[in-house]
Each structure stands twice: as C-alpha cells, then as structure tokens.
JSON list of C-alpha atoms and ligand atoms in Angstrom, two decimals:
[
{"chain": "A", "resi": 4, "resn": "MET", "atom": "CA", "xyz": [241.38, 69.58, 154.75]},
{"chain": "A", "resi": 5, "resn": "ILE", "atom": "CA", "xyz": [238.89, 70.08, 157.53]},
{"chain": "A", "resi": 6, "resn": "THR", "atom": "CA", "xyz": [238.56, 68.92, 161.12]},
{"chain": "A", "resi": 7, "resn": "LEU", "atom": "CA", "xyz": [235.24, 67.78, 162.62]},
{"chain": "A", "resi": 8, "resn": "HIS", "atom": "CA", "xyz": [235.33, 66.85, 166.30]},
{"chain": "A", "resi": 9, "resn": "ASP", "atom": "CA", "xyz": [238.52, 64.79, 166.61]},
{"chain": "A", "resi": 10, "resn": "LYS", "atom": "CA", "xyz": [238.92, 63.70, 162.99]},
{"chain": "A", "resi": 11, "resn": "VAL", "atom": "CA", "xyz": [240.50, 65.12, 159.85]},
{"chain": "A", "resi": 12, "resn": "PHE", "atom": "CA", "xyz": [238.80, 64.84, 156.47]},
{"chain": "A", "resi": 13, "resn": "GLU", "atom": "CA", "xyz": [240.04, 65.52, 152.94]},
{"chain": "A", "resi": 14, "resn": "PRO", "atom": "CA", "xyz": [238.09, 66.43, 149.76]},
{"chain": "A", "resi": 15, "resn": "PHE", "atom": "CA", "xyz": [236.67, 63.42, 147.92]},
{"chain": "A", "resi": 16, "resn": "ILE", "atom": "CA", "xyz": [233.78, 64.29, 145.59]},
{"chain": "A", "resi": 17, "resn": "LEU", "atom": "CA", "xyz": [233.37, 67.95, 144.66]},
{"chain": "A", "resi": 18, "resn": "GLU", "atom": "CA", "xyz": [230.13, 69.90, 144.41]},
{"chain": "A", "resi": 19, "resn": "ASP", "atom": "CA", "xyz": [230.28, 70.26, 140.61]},
{"chain": "A", "resi": 20, "resn": "GLU", "atom": "CA", "xyz": [230.65, 66.53, 140.16]},
{"chain": "A", "resi": 21, "resn": "ILE", "atom": "CA", "xyz": [227.80, 65.85, 142.60]},
{"chain": "A", "resi": 22, "resn": "LEU", "atom": "CA", "xyz": [225.43, 68.28, 140.89]},
{"chain": "A", "resi": 23, "resn": "ASP", "atom": "CA", "xyz": [226.37, 66.96, 137.48]},
{"chain": "A", "resi": 24, "resn": "ARG", "atom": "CA", "xyz": [225.60, 63.38, 138.49]},
{"chain": "A", "resi": 25, "resn": "ILE", "atom": "CA", "xyz": [222.32, 64.35, 140.18]},
{"chain": "A", "resi": 26, "resn": "GLY", "atom": "CA", "xyz": [221.33, 66.19, 137.00]},
{"chain": "A", "resi": 27, "resn": "THR", "atom": "CA", "xyz": [221.87, 63.01, 134.99]},
{"chain": "A", "resi": 28, "resn": "ILE", "atom": "CA", "xyz": [219.80, 60.96, 137.44]},
{"chain": "A", "resi": 29, "resn": "GLY", "atom": "CA", "xyz": [217.05, 63.59, 137.34]},
{"chain": "A", "resi": 30, "resn": "THR", "atom": "CA", "xyz": [216.94, 63.32, 133.56]},
{"chain": "A", "resi": 31, "resn": "SER", "atom": "CA", "xyz": [216.64, 59.51, 133.73]},
{"chain": "A", "resi": 32, "resn": "LEU", "atom": "CA", "xyz": [213.96, 59.63, 136.41]},
{"chain": "A", "resi": 33, "resn": "SER", "atom": "CA", "xyz": [212.01, 62.28, 134.50]},
{"chain": "A", "resi": 34, "resn": "ALA", "atom": "CA", "xyz": [211.94, 59.97, 131.46]},
{"chain": "A", "resi": 35, "resn": "GLU", "atom": "CA", "xyz": [211.09, 56.82, 133.42]},
{"chain": "A", "resi": 36, "resn": "TYR", "atom": "CA", "xyz": [208.32, 58.41, 135.48]},
{"chain": "A", "resi": 37, "resn": "ALA", "atom": "CA", "xyz": [206.70, 60.69, 132.89]},
{"chain": "A", "resi": 38, "resn": "GLY", "atom": "CA", "xyz": [202.93, 60.74, 133.43]},
{"chain": "A", "resi": 39, "resn": "LYS", "atom": "CA", "xyz": [203.23, 58.91, 136.77]},
{"chain": "A", "resi": 40, "resn": "ASN", "atom": "CA", "xyz": [203.54, 61.82, 139.21]},
{"chain": "A", "resi": 41, "resn": "PRO", "atom": "CA", "xyz": [206.15, 59.99, 141.32]},
{"chain": "A", "resi": 42, "resn": "LEU", "atom": "CA", "xyz": [206.40, 60.62, 145.05]},
{"chain": "A", "resi": 43, "resn": "PHE", "atom": "CA", "xyz": [209.92, 60.97, 146.40]},
{"chain": "A", "resi": 44, "resn": "ILE", "atom": "CA", "xyz": [210.25, 59.80, 149.97]},
{"chain": "A", "resi": 45, "resn": "ALA", "atom": "CA", "xyz": [213.50, 61.15, 151.40]},
{"chain": "A", "resi": 46, "resn": "VAL", "atom": "CA", "xyz": [214.94, 59.68, 154.58]},
{"chain": "A", "resi": 47, "resn": "LEU", "atom": "CA", "xyz": [216.07, 62.38, 157.00]},
{"chain": "A", "resi": 48, "resn": "ASN", "atom": "CA", "xyz": [218.39, 63.80, 158.13]},
{"chain": "A", "resi": 49, "resn": "GLY", "atom": "CA", "xyz": [221.13, 63.03, 155.64]},
{"chain": "A", "resi": 50, "resn": "SER", "atom": "CA", "xyz": [219.15, 63.20, 152.42]},
{"chain": "A", "resi": 51, "resn": "PHE", "atom": "CA", "xyz": [217.98, 66.81, 152.62]},
{"chain": "A", "resi": 52, "resn": "MET", "atom": "CA", "xyz": [220.63, 68.20, 150.25]},
{"chain": "A", "resi": 53, "resn": "VAL", "atom": "CA", "xyz": [220.37, 65.50, 147.59]},
{"chain": "A", "resi": 54, "resn": "ALA", "atom": "CA", "xyz": [216.57, 65.77, 147.85]},
{"chain": "A", "resi": 55, "resn": "SER", "atom": "CA", "xyz": [216.72, 69.49, 147.13]},
{"chain": "A", "resi": 56, "resn": "ASP", "atom": "CA", "xyz": [219.05, 69.22, 144.14]},
{"chain": "A", "resi": 57, "resn": "LEU", "atom": "CA", "xyz": [217.33, 66.15, 142.68]},
{"chain": "A", "resi": 58, "resn": "MET", "atom": "CA", "xyz": [213.93, 67.84, 142.87]},
{"chain": "A", "resi": 59, "resn": "LYS", "atom": "CA", "xyz": [215.36, 70.81, 140.96]},
{"chain": "A", "resi": 60, "resn": "SER", "atom": "CA", "xyz": [216.61, 68.49, 138.24]},
{"chain": "A", "resi": 61, "resn": "MET", "atom": "CA", "xyz": [213.20, 66.88, 137.68]},
{"chain": "A", "resi": 62, "resn": "SER", "atom": "CA", "xyz": [211.38, 68.12, 134.59]},
{"chain": "A", "resi": 63, "resn": "ILE", "atom": "CA", "xyz": [208.06, 66.32, 135.21]},
{"chain": "A", "resi": 64, "resn": "PRO", "atom": "CA", "xyz": [205.38, 66.85, 137.88]},
{"chain": "A", "resi": 65, "resn": "CYS", "atom": "CA", "xyz": [206.49, 65.07, 141.05]},
{"chain": "A", "resi": 66, "resn": "GLU", "atom": "CA", "xyz": [206.00, 65.26, 144.82]},
{"chain": "A", "resi": 67, "resn": "ILE", "atom": "CA", "xyz": [208.17, 64.85, 147.89]},
{"chain": "A", "resi": 68, "resn": "SER", "atom": "CA", "xyz": [207.67, 63.79, 151.47]},
{"chain": "A", "resi": 69, "resn": "PHE", "atom": "CA", "xyz": [210.27, 63.39, 154.22]},
{"chain": "A", "resi": 70, "resn": "VAL", "atom": "CA", "xyz": [210.43, 60.57, 156.75]},
{"chain": "A", "resi": 71, "resn": "LYS", "atom": "CA", "xyz": [212.51, 59.50, 159.70]},
{"chain": "A", "resi": 72, "resn": "VAL", "atom": "CA", "xyz": [213.03, 55.93, 160.82]},
{"chain": "A", "resi": 73, "resn": "SER", "atom": "CA", "xyz": [212.78, 55.30, 164.49]},
{"chain": "A", "resi": 74, "resn": "SER", "atom": "CA", "xyz": [213.40, 52.08, 166.29]},
{"chain": "A", "resi": 75, "resn": "TYR", "atom": "CA", "xyz": [211.98, 51.49, 169.74]},
{"chain": "A", "resi": 76, "resn": "HIS", "atom": "CA", "xyz": [211.38, 48.61, 172.09]},
{"chain": "A", "resi": 77, "resn": "GLY", "atom": "CA", "xyz": [207.75, 47.70, 171.75]},
{"chain": "A", "resi": 78, "resn": "THR", "atom": "CA", "xyz": [205.84, 45.86, 174.42]},
{"chain": "A", "resi": 79, "resn": "SER", "atom": "CA", "xyz": [205.32, 42.83, 172.18]},
{"chain": "A", "resi": 80, "resn": "SER", "atom": "CA", "xyz": [207.47, 39.74, 172.43]},
{"chain": "A", "resi": 81, "resn": "THR", "atom": "CA", "xyz": [209.10, 40.56, 169.10]},
{"chain": "A", "resi": 82, "resn": "GLY", "atom": "CA", "xyz": [211.17, 43.24, 170.82]},
{"chain": "A", "resi": 83, "resn": "ARG", "atom": "CA", "xyz": [212.34, 46.03, 168.57]},
{"chain": "A", "resi": 84, "resn": "VAL", "atom": "CA", "xyz": [209.74, 47.74, 166.41]},
{"chain": "A", "resi": 85, "resn": "ASP", "atom": "CA", "xyz": [210.57, 50.00, 163.49]},
{"chain": "A", "resi": 86, "resn": "GLU", "atom": "CA", "xyz": [208.37, 52.92, 162.71]},
{"chain": "A", "resi": 87, "resn": "LEU", "atom": "CA", "xyz": [208.25, 55.49, 159.94]},
{"chain": "A", "resi": 88, "resn": "ILE", "atom": "CA", "xyz": [207.67, 59.01, 161.21]},
{"chain": "A", "resi": 89, "resn": "GLY", "atom": "CA", "xyz": [206.33, 61.87, 159.15]},
{"chain": "A", "resi": 90, "resn": "LEU", "atom": "CA", "xyz": [204.69, 60.15, 156.22]},
{"chain": "A", "resi": 91, "resn": "ASN", "atom": "CA", "xyz": [201.48, 62.13, 155.94]},
{"chain": "A", "resi": 92, "resn": "THR", "atom": "CA", "xyz": [200.67, 61.22, 152.34]},
{"chain": "A", "resi": 93, "resn": "ASP", "atom": "CA", "xyz": [198.57, 58.22, 151.32]},
{"chain": "A", "resi": 94, "resn": "ILE", "atom": "CA", "xyz": [200.96, 56.17, 149.19]},
{"chain": "A", "resi": 95, "resn": "LYS", "atom": "CA", "xyz": [198.48, 53.53, 148.06]},
{"chain": "A", "resi": 96, "resn": "ALA", "atom": "CA", "xyz": [198.83, 53.03, 144.28]},
{"chain": "A", "resi": 97, "resn": "ARG", "atom": "CA", "xyz": [201.57, 55.70, 144.10]},
{"chain": "A", "resi": 98, "resn": "HIS", "atom": "CA", "xyz": [204.94, 55.33, 142.37]},
{"chain": "A", "resi": 99, "resn": "ILE", "atom": "CA", "xyz": [207.52, 55.79, 145.11]},
{"chain": "A", "resi": 100, "resn": "ILE", "atom": "CA", "xyz": [211.18, 56.72, 144.74]},
{"chain": "A", "resi": 101, "resn": "LEU", "atom": "CA", "xyz": [212.88, 56.20, 148.07]},
{"chain": "A", "resi": 102, "resn": "LEU", "atom": "CA", "xyz": [215.74, 58.65, 148.40]},
{"chain": "A", "resi": 103, "resn": "GLU", "atom": "CA", "xyz": [218.79, 58.09, 150.61]},
{"chain": "A", "resi": 104, "resn": "ASP", "atom": "CA", "xyz": [222.06, 59.94, 151.12]},
{"chain": "A", "resi": 105, "resn": "ILE", "atom": "CA", "xyz": [224.05, 56.73, 151.52]},
{"chain": "A", "resi": 106, "resn": "VAL", "atom": "CA", "xyz": [223.41, 53.00, 151.48]},
{"chain": "A", "resi": 107, "resn": "ASP", "atom": "CA", "xyz": [225.98, 51.24, 153.59]},
{"chain": "A", "resi": 108, "resn": "THR", "atom": "CA", "xyz": [224.88, 47.84, 154.97]},
{"chain": "A", "resi": 109, "resn": "GLY", "atom": "CA", "xyz": [221.46, 48.38, 153.40]},
{"chain": "A", "resi": 110, "resn": "VAL", "atom": "CA", "xyz": [219.63, 47.76, 156.68]},
{"chain": "A", "resi": 111, "resn": "THR", "atom": "CA", "xyz": [217.95, 51.18, 156.73]},
{"chain": "A", "resi": 112, "resn": "VAL", "atom": "CA", "xyz": [216.72, 51.06, 153.15]},
{"chain": "A", "resi": 113, "resn": "ASP", "atom": "CA", "xyz": [215.44, 47.51, 153.66]},
{"chain": "A", "resi": 114, "resn": "LYS", "atom": "CA", "xyz": [213.43, 48.57, 156.70]},
{"chain": "A", "resi": 115, "resn": "VAL", "atom": "CA", "xyz": [211.88, 51.54, 154.96]},
{"chain": "A", "resi": 116, "resn": "VAL", "atom": "CA", "xyz": [210.93, 49.53, 151.87]},
{"chain": "A", "resi": 117, "resn": "LYS", "atom": "CA", "xyz": [209.24, 46.94, 154.10]},
{"chain": "A", "resi": 118, "resn": "LEU", "atom": "CA", "xyz": [207.33, 49.59, 156.04]},
{"chain": "A", "resi": 119, "resn": "LEU", "atom": "CA", "xyz": [206.21, 51.34, 152.85]},
{"chain": "A", "resi": 120, "resn": "SER", "atom": "CA", "xyz": [205.11, 48.12, 151.15]},
{"chain": "A", "resi": 121, "resn": "VAL", "atom": "CA", "xyz": [202.42, 47.60, 153.78]},
{"chain": "A", "resi": 122, "resn": "ALA", "atom": "CA", "xyz": [200.59, 50.63, 152.37]},
{"chain": "A", "resi": 123, "resn": "GLU", "atom": "CA", "xyz": [200.39, 49.04, 148.89]},
{"chain": "A", "resi": 124, "resn": "PRO", "atom": "CA", "xyz": [202.21, 51.52, 146.65]},
{"chain": "A", "resi": 125, "resn": "ALA", "atom": "CA", "xyz": [202.12, 50.85, 142.88]},
{"chain": "A", "resi": 126, "resn": "SER", "atom": "CA", "xyz": [205.93, 50.59, 142.82]},
{"chain": "A", "resi": 127, "resn": "VAL", "atom": "CA", "xyz": [208.96, 51.34, 144.97]},
{"chain": "A", "resi": 128, "resn": "LYS", "atom": "CA", "xyz": [212.42, 52.08, 143.58]},
{"chain": "A", "resi": 129, "resn": "THR", "atom": "CA", "xyz": [215.43, 53.19, 145.55]},
{"chain": "A", "resi": 130, "resn": "CYS", "atom": "CA", "xyz": [217.82, 56.00, 144.74]},
{"chain": "A", "resi": 131, "resn": "THR", "atom": "CA", "xyz": [220.93, 56.85, 146.73]},
{"chain": "A", "resi": 132, "resn": "LEU", "atom": "CA", "xyz": [223.65, 59.43, 146.28]},
{"chain": "A", "resi": 133, "resn": "LEU", "atom": "CA", "xyz": [226.34, 57.10, 147.61]},
{"chain": "A", "resi": 134, "resn": "PHE", "atom": "CA", "xyz": [226.56, 53.31, 147.69]},
{"chain": "A", "resi": 135, "resn": "LYS", "atom": "CA", "xyz": [229.17, 51.21, 149.50]},
{"chain": "A", "resi": 136, "resn": "PRO", "atom": "CA", "xyz": [228.93, 47.82, 147.73]},
{"chain": "A", "resi": 137, "resn": "ASP", "atom": "CA", "xyz": [231.60, 46.22, 149.95]},
{"chain": "A", "resi": 138, "resn": "ALA", "atom": "CA", "xyz": [229.53, 46.88, 153.09]},
{"chain": "A", "resi": 139, "resn": "PHE", "atom": "CA", "xyz": [226.19, 46.02, 151.50]},
{"chain": "A", "resi": 140, "resn": "LYS", "atom": "CA", "xyz": [224.38, 43.01, 152.94]},
{"chain": "A", "resi": 141, "resn": "GLY", "atom": "CA", "xyz": [220.99, 43.48, 151.28]},
{"chain": "A", "resi": 142, "resn": "LYS", "atom": "CA", "xyz": [219.59, 41.42, 148.44]},
{"chain": "A", "resi": 143, "resn": "LYS", "atom": "CA", "xyz": [219.07, 44.06, 145.78]},
{"chain": "A", "resi": 144, "resn": "SER", "atom": "CA", "xyz": [221.37, 47.00, 145.08]},
{"chain": "A", "resi": 145, "resn": "PRO", "atom": "CA", "xyz": [219.75, 50.46, 144.85]},
{"chain": "A", "resi": 146, "resn": "ASP", "atom": "CA", "xyz": [218.07, 51.13, 141.50]},
{"chain": "A", "resi": 147, "resn": "TYR", "atom": "CA", "xyz": [219.70, 54.54, 141.03]},
{"chain": "A", "resi": 148, "resn": "ILE", "atom": "CA", "xyz": [223.18, 55.22, 142.38]},
{"chain": "A", "resi": 149, "resn": "GLY", "atom": "CA", "xyz": [225.02, 58.54, 142.31]},
{"chain": "A", "resi": 150, "resn": "PHE", "atom": "CA", "xyz": [228.48, 57.27, 143.17]},
{"chain": "A", "resi": 151, "resn": "THR", "atom": "CA", "xyz": [229.81, 53.89, 144.20]},
{"chain": "A", "resi": 152, "resn": "VAL", "atom": "CA", "xyz": [232.37, 54.42, 146.96]},
{"chain": "A", "resi": 153, "resn": "PRO", "atom": "CA", "xyz": [234.79, 52.17, 148.85]},
{"chain": "A", "resi": 154, "resn": "GLU", "atom": "CA", "xyz": [234.23, 51.37, 152.52]},
{"chain": "A", "resi": 155, "resn": "LEU", "atom": "CA", "xyz": [235.38, 54.78, 153.75]},
{"chain": "A", "resi": 156, "resn": "PHE", "atom": "CA", "xyz": [233.74, 57.14, 156.19]},
{"chain": "A", "resi": 157, "resn": "VAL", "atom": "CA", "xyz": [232.48, 60.20, 154.34]},
{"chain": "A", "resi": 158, "resn": "VAL", "atom": "CA", "xyz": [230.89, 63.50, 155.36]},
{"chain": "A", "resi": 159, "resn": "GLY", "atom": "CA", "xyz": [229.43, 66.59, 153.73]},
{"chain": "A", "resi": 160, "resn": "TYR", "atom": "CA", "xyz": [226.53, 67.37, 151.43]},
{"chain": "A", "resi": 161, "resn": "GLY", "atom": "CA", "xyz": [224.09, 66.26, 154.12]},
{"chain": "A", "resi": 162, "resn": "LEU", "atom": "CA", "xyz": [226.20, 63.47, 155.60]},
{"chain": "A", "resi": 163, "resn": "ASP", "atom": "CA", "xyz": [227.49, 63.90, 159.12]},
{"chain": "A", "resi": 164, "resn": "TYR", "atom": "CA", "xyz": [230.11, 62.80, 161.56]},
{"chain": "A", "resi": 165, "resn": "ASP", "atom": "CA", "xyz": [228.33, 63.07, 164.89]},
{"chain": "A", "resi": 166, "resn": "GLU", "atom": "CA", "xyz": [226.04, 65.75, 163.45]},
{"chain": "A", "resi": 167, "resn": "LEU", "atom": "CA", "xyz": [228.86, 67.91, 162.09]},
{"chain": "A", "resi": 168, "resn": "GLY", "atom": "CA", "xyz": [229.67, 68.31, 158.40]},
{"chain": "A", "resi": 169, "resn": "ARG", "atom": "CA", "xyz": [226.16, 68.29, 156.93]},
{"chain": "A", "resi": 170, "resn": "ASN", "atom": "CA", "xyz": [226.56, 71.87, 155.70]},
{"chain": "A", "resi": 171, "resn": "LEU", "atom": "CA", "xyz": [229.62, 71.20, 153.52]},
{"chain": "A", "resi": 172, "resn": "ARG", "atom": "CA", "xyz": [229.09, 71.62, 149.76]},
{"chain": "A", "resi": 173, "resn": "ASP", "atom": "CA", "xyz": [231.59, 68.90, 148.85]},
{"chain": "A", "resi": 174, "resn": "ILE", "atom": "CA", "xyz": [231.91, 65.33, 150.10]},
{"chain": "A", "resi": 175, "resn": "TYR", "atom": "CA", "xyz": [235.00, 64.59, 152.21]},
{"chain": "A", "resi": 176, "resn": "LYS", "atom": "CA", "xyz": [236.57, 61.32, 153.25]},
{"chain": "A", "resi": 177, "resn": "LEU", "atom": "CA", "xyz": [238.30, 60.46, 156.48]},
{"chain": "A", "resi": 178, "resn": "LYS", "atom": "CA", "xyz": [242.00, 61.15, 156.12]},
{"chain": "A", "resi": 179, "resn": "GLU", "atom": "CA", "xyz": [244.12, 58.08, 156.69]},
{"chain": "A", "resi": 180, "resn": "ASP", "atom": "CA", "xyz": [247.20, 58.71, 158.76]},
{"chain": "B", "resi": 259, "resn": "IMP", "atom": "P1", "xyz": [222.89, 51.42, 156.49]},
{"chain": "B", "resi": 259, "resn": "IMP", "atom": "O1", "xyz": [224.04, 50.66, 157.08]},
{"chain": "B", "resi": 259, "resn": "IMP", "atom": "O2", "xyz": [222.79, 51.21, 155.00]},
{"chain": "B", "resi": 259, "resn": "IMP", "atom": "O3", "xyz": [221.60, 51.08, 157.20]},
{"chain": "B", "resi": 259, "resn": "IMP", "atom": "O4", "xyz": [223.18, 52.95, 156.71]},
{"chain": "B", "resi": 259, "resn": "IMP", "atom": "C1", "xyz": [222.76, 53.55, 157.88]},
{"chain": "B", "resi": 259, "resn": "IMP", "atom": "C2", "xyz": [223.11, 54.98, 158.01]},
{"chain": "B", "resi": 259, "resn": "IMP", "atom": "O5", "xyz": [224.46, 55.06, 158.43]},
{"chain": "B", "resi": 259, "resn": "IMP", "atom": "C3", "xyz": [223.06, 55.88, 156.79]},
{"chain": "B", "resi": 259, "resn": "IMP", "atom": "O6", "xyz": [221.77, 56.35, 156.48]},
{"chain": "B", "resi": 259, "resn": "IMP", "atom": "C4", "xyz": [223.94, 57.02, 157.26]},
{"chain": "B", "resi": 259, "resn": "IMP", "atom": "O7", "xyz": [223.20, 57.91, 158.08]},
{"chain": "B", "resi": 259, "resn": "IMP", "atom": "C5", "xyz": [224.97, 56.31, 158.10]},
{"chain": "B", "resi": 259, "resn": "IMP", "atom": "N1", "xyz": [226.24, 56.14, 157.37]},
{"chain": "B", "resi": 259, "resn": "IMP", "atom": "C6", "xyz": [226.73, 55.03, 156.77]},
{"chain": "B", "resi": 259, "resn": "IMP", "atom": "N2", "xyz": [227.92, 55.26, 156.22]},
{"chain": "B", "resi": 259, "resn": "IMP", "atom": "C7", "xyz": [228.21, 56.57, 156.47]},
{"chain": "B", "resi": 259, "resn": "IMP", "atom": "C8", "xyz": [229.32, 57.43, 156.15]},
{"chain": "B", "resi": 259, "resn": "IMP", "atom": "O8", "xyz": [230.32, 57.05, 155.50]},
{"chain": "B", "resi": 259, "resn": "IMP", "atom": "N3", "xyz": [229.22, 58.72, 156.58]},
{"chain": "B", "resi": 259, "resn": "IMP", "atom": "C9", "xyz": [228.17, 59.19, 157.26]},
{"chain": "B", "resi": 259, "resn": "IMP", "atom": "N4", "xyz": [227.11, 58.43, 157.59]},
{"chain": "B", "resi": 259, "resn": "IMP", "atom": "C10", "xyz": [227.13, 57.14, 157.19]},
{"chain": "B", "resi": 260, "resn": "MG", "atom": "MG1", "xyz": [221.07, 58.73, 156.75]}
]
C-alpha cells in the first residue's frame, strides 16, 4: 500500500500485466496501420508512460506528437473555448491514433477529436489504457482499450492524484475503508 497526500492506495493492475496488454495492442495496431505511417497524438500529462511503451511495441513506421488541452474564457459570446496546445505537425490526410491514459466521462477525448477533425485528418481512432464504462457519457467507446475498470479512482503509470503517483510502475486504486 502507498500513501499520496491524504489518501491510501492499494495495488490494482501490475506492471507486467500492463506491458503485456500494451504489447497486444501494439501488435493489433501494427497490423491495422501497416503502410499508413500512423501519427499517435498523446494527451499530456497522463499518457506519457503508455505512449512510451506503446511506441516500443509498434513494429511499423509510425510517428508521435504530444498535446495538451486547455480551456479558457474567450472574449466571444460562446464563453469557454477549448484549444489544443503543442500540435506542430500538419495532420491533414494523416491517420491519427489519439492516445489517452484514461477515458472517464469521455469529455476530454470528445473535445480533442472535435479539435483534430477541423484539420481534416484521413482518420481518427482512439486508444486508451483505461476505460470507465460506468462513468462514460460519450457516444462511441474508445476503439482500443487496455483495461475496462469500475468507477474507482486510480493512480500510477502516468496517472496522478493531485500530481503525485505518476512515477509508479503499477496502477493502484483508492483503498476503501
Ligand atoms: P474525462 O472525464 O474522460 O474527460 O477524463 C478527464 C481526465 O480526468 C482524465 O484525462 C484524467 O486526467 C482524469 N481522471 C479521470 N479518472 C481518473 C482516475 O481514476 N485517476 C486519475 N485521473 C483520472
Ligand atoms: Mg489525462
């Protein structure tokens, strides 16, 4: 068990299992995208570890770019404006694999897909290490899912609790008392 800030977490999905599953996804993606030079777009900060291991499991030429989603109050009457920061590659006519650490309500992934679509990519598929179907409010589930998890708070392997826990090799879940 580990403590981060004020909360206690217990082991949930171990590193070996994570790497094994990512290897399987890498094999599938390598087959599906052969000859297409796919561009992974990983959403920071949480996806840095899965991005690294998934890239290593790809056996075909592929590229990666990292983005952040920021939301600010624009001056227009529409209020909040979402913006993608860091995308310095032209994605027009490219095959995009959007990579997330976790899809919870699906709001983040939805936003990013919308923002990317404006630039006319050839295709956009979504891949997430973790998926919480019970919290999901989007229309379409992610195309590639590492693990389906219940509505629990999890940390480790890139995921944080108030910025702590990202460095952990395994995934932990909040301990119920
Ligand atoms: P969304 O609700 O699908 O938009 O997810 C938003 C973000 O919430 C994710 O990218 C994560 O950064 C964060 N998040 C959701 N569930 C968890 C969790 O269990 N642990 C850590 N972060 C989470
Ligand atoms: Mg995240």
